[in-house]
XYZ file of C-alpha atoms in Angstrom:
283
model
C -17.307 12.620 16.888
C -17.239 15.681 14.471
C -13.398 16.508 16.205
C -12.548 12.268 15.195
C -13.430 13.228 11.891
C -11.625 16.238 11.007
C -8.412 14.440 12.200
C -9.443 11.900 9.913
C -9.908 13.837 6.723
C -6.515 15.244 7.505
C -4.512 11.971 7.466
C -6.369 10.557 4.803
C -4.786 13.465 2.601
C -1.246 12.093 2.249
C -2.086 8.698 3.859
C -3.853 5.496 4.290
C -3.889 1.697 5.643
C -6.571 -0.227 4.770
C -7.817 -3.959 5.132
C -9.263 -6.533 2.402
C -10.365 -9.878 2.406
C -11.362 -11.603 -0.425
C -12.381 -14.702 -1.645
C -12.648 -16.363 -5.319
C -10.747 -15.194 -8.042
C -10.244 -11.810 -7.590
C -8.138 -9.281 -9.596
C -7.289 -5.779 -9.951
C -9.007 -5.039 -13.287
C -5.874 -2.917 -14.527
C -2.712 -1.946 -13.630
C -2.436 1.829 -12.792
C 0.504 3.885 -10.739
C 0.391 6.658 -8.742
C 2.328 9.586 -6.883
C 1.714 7.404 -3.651
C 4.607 5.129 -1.720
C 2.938 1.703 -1.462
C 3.776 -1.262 0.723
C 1.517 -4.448 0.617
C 1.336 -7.412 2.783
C -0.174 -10.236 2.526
C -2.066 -11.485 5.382
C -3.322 -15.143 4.245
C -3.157 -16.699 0.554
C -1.114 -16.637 -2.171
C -1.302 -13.581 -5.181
C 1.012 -12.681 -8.256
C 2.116 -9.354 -8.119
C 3.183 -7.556 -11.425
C 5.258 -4.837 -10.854
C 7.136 -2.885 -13.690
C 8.484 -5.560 -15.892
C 8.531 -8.795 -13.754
C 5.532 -10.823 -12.044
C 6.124 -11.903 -8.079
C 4.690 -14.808 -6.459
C 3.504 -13.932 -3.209
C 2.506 -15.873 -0.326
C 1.817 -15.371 3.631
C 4.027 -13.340 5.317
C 5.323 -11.408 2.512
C 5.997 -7.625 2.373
C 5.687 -5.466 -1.185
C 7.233 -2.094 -1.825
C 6.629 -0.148 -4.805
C 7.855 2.960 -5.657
C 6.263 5.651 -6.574
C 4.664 5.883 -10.185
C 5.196 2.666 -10.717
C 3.504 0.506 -12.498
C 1.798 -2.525 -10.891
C -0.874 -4.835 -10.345
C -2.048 -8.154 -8.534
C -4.065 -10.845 -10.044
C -5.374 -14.426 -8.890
C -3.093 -17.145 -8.109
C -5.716 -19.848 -7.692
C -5.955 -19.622 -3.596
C -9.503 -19.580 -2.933
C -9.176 -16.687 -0.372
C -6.957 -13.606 0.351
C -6.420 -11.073 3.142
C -4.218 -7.986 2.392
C -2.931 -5.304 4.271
C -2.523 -2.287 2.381
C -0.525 1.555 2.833
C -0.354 4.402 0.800
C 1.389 7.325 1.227
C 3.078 10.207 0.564
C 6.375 11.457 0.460
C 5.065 14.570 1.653
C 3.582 12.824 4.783
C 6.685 12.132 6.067
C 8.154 15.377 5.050
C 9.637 17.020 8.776
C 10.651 13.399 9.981
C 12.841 13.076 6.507
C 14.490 16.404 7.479
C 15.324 14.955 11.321
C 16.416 11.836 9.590
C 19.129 14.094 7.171
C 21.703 11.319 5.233
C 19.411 8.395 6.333
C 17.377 7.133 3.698
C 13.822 6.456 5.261
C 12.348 5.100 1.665
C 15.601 2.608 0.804
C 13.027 -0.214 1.195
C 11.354 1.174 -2.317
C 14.955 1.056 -3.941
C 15.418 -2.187 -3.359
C 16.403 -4.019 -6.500
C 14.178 -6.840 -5.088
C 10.160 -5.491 -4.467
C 9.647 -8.065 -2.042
C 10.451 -9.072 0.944
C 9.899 -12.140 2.676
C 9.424 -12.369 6.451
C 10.238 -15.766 8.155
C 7.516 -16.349 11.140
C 9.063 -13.949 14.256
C 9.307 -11.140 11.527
C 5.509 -11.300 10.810
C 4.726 -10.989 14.344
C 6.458 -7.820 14.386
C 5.244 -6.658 11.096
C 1.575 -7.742 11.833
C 1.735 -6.194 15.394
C 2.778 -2.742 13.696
C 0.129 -3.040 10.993
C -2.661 -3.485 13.091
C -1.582 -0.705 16.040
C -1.472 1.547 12.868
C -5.319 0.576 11.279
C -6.358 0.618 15.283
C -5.277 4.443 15.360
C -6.419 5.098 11.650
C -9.814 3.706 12.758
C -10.540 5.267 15.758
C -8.598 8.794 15.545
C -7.878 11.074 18.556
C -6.145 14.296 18.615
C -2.583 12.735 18.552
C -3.469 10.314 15.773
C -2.205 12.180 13.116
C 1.733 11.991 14.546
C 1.435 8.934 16.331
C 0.599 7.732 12.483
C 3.744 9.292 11.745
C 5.816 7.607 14.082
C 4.496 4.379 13.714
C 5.106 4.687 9.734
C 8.727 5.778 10.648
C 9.185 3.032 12.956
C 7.680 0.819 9.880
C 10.552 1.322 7.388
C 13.168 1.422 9.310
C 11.957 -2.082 10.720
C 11.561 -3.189 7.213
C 15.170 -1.757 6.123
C 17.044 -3.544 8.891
C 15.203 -6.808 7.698
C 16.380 -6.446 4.354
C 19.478 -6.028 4.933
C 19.420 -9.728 6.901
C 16.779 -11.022 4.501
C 18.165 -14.050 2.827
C 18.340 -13.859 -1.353
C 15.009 -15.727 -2.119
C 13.661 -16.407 -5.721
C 10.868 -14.568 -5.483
C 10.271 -14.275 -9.293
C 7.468 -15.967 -11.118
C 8.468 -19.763 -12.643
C 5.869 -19.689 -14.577
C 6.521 -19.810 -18.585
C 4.389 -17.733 -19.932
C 4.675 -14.926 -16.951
C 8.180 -15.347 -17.794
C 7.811 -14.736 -21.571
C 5.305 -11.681 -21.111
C 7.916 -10.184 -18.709
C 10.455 -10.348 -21.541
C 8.035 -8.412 -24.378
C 7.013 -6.223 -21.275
C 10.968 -5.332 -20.663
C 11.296 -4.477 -24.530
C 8.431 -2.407 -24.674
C 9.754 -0.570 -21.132
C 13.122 0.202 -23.029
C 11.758 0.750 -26.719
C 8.668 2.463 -26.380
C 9.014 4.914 -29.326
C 9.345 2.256 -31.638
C 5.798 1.409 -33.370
C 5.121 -1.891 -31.530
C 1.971 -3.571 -33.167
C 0.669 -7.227 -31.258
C 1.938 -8.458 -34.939
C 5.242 -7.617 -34.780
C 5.890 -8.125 -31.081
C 4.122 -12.047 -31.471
C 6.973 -12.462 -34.248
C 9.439 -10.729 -32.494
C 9.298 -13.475 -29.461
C 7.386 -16.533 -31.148
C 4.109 -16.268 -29.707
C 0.634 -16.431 -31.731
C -1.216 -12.919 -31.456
C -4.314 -14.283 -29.891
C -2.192 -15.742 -27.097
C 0.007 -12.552 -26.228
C -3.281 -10.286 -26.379
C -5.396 -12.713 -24.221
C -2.294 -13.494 -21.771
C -1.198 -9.841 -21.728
C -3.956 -8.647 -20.815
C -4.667 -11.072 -17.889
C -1.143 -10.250 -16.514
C -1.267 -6.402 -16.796
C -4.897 -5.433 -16.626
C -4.290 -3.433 -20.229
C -4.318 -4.237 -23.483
C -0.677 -3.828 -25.468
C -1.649 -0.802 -26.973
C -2.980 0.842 -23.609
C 0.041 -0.360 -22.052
C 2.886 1.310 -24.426
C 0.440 4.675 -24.577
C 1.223 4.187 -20.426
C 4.486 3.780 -20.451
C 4.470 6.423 -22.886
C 2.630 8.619 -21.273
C 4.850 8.247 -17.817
C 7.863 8.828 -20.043
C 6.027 12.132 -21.082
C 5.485 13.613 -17.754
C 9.162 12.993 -16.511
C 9.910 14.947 -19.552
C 7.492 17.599 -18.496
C 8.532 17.819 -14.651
C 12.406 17.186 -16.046
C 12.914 19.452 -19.541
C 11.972 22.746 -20.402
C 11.000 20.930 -24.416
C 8.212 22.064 -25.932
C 4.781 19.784 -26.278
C 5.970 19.081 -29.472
C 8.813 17.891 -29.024
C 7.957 15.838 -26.265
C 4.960 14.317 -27.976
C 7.931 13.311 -30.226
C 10.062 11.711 -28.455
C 7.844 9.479 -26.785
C 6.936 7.706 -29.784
C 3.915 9.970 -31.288
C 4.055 11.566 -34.749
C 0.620 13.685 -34.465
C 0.838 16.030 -31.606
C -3.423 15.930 -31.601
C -3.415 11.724 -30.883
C -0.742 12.284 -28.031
C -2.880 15.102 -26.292
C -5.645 13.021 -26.410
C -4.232 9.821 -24.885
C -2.213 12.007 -22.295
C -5.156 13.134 -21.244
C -6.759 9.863 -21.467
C -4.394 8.804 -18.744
C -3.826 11.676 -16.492
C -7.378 13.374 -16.447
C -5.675 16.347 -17.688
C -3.976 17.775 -21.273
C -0.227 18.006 -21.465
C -0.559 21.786 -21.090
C -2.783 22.249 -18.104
C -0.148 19.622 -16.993
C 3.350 21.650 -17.616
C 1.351 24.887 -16.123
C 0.765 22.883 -12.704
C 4.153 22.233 -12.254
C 5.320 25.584 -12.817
């Protein structure tokens, strides 16, 4: 038992598969991101899925990829019950297969200009089959759980890839107004994030009364405006870090903050850590 454990400790490192059911209205209280590869299926019931700029409606039999560090979250849909199936990983995890694999691209499922794909009824036989070998092994670990994870994660996405390449062009995008209109302030904010964007001016900007964006904006991204621009901020700020050699300064500047004090605090607000213990642990 203490062996099944070890082994377990080290997959749970760089990945994990997990199962949820649910029922009532249940939603992820914010959106967040993470240095994680995530694919989400959904087992029974129906969900919205916000991802980056755009809200999903997902039903049975549907399969969600999101890239790493990207933002998302899912909220209620009105089904009275939902089962999810849920992996995180990575890219590390996968790091000696993605040398054997050399010009194939083993993540093109998570550059997808569509997030979602969806499975007609022999596809989520094979998908659910997969799932469940893979939370059967991630359960119960042996000594050869660890690759056999591996393989069956391998064997995963290049399942997924082949079906996307058939996969017919469904609307998968939310018709609902109001998702709609949020989407649209969400994309401006995504692209003009240095720009001082108060709840006034953006409920001008695209004719919507303040108390409606706030309440409605918050509901669909788990933040409030101004936590969600100091995100997207914030994310803009650590590419800058990993990417530039710019000083903190400089950097606090060009993602929109004009005292260098309110950016360390909200950076670390949002990462755990200041901008400078950040830069020194990627160096």
């Amino acid at each position: 038992m203490e062996e099944n454990i070890k082994i377990h400790d080290k997959i749970e490192k760089s990945f994990e598969i997990t199962e949820f059911k649910s029922f009532g209205n249940v939603s992820m209280k914010t959106n967040h991101y993470h240095d994680d590869y995530e694919i989400y299926y959904l087992l029974e019931g129906y969900r919205h899925y916000f991802i980056k700029d755009k809200v999903y409606d997902i039903k049975k039999g549907d399969l969600v990829f999101v890239e790493k560090n990207e933002i998302h979250k899912t909220f209620h849909a009105g089904a009275p019950y939902h089962q999810r199936l849920l992996i995180n990983f990575k890219k590390s995890y996968l790091n000696n297969i993605l040398v054997e694999t050399n010009n194939y691209d083993l993540l093109s499922c998570f550059h997808e200009n569509n997030y979602v794909l969806r499975l007609k009824v022999d596809e989520q036989k094979q998908i659910e089959n997969l799932l469940f070998k893979m939370i059967s092994e991630y359960d119960n670990p042996i000594n050869s759980s660890s690759i056999y994870l591996k393989i069956m994660l391998t064997e995963f996405l290049i399942l997924s890839e082949r079906l996307f390449i058939n996969a017919p062009s469904y609307h998968i995008e939310t018709t609902n107004p109001i998702h709609k209109k949020i989407s649209e302030i969400i994309t401006y904010i995504n692209k003009n994030y240095v720009e001082n964007l108060t709840l006034d001016f953006l409920s001008k900007r695209f004719f919507i009364s303040t108390y409606y964006l706030s309440r409605t904006f918050k509901k669909m991204t788990g933040l409030y405006l101004t936590q969600y621009v100091n995100t997207i901020r914030v994310k803009e700020a650590e590419k800058l870090l990993l990417t530039t050699k710019l000083n903190i300064t400089n950097i606090s500047q060009e993602v929109g903050y004009d005292s260098i004090t309110h950016f360390g605090r909200v950076f670390k607000s949002i990462t755990g850590v200041s901008p400078l213990k950040y830069k020194k642990t990627l160096s």
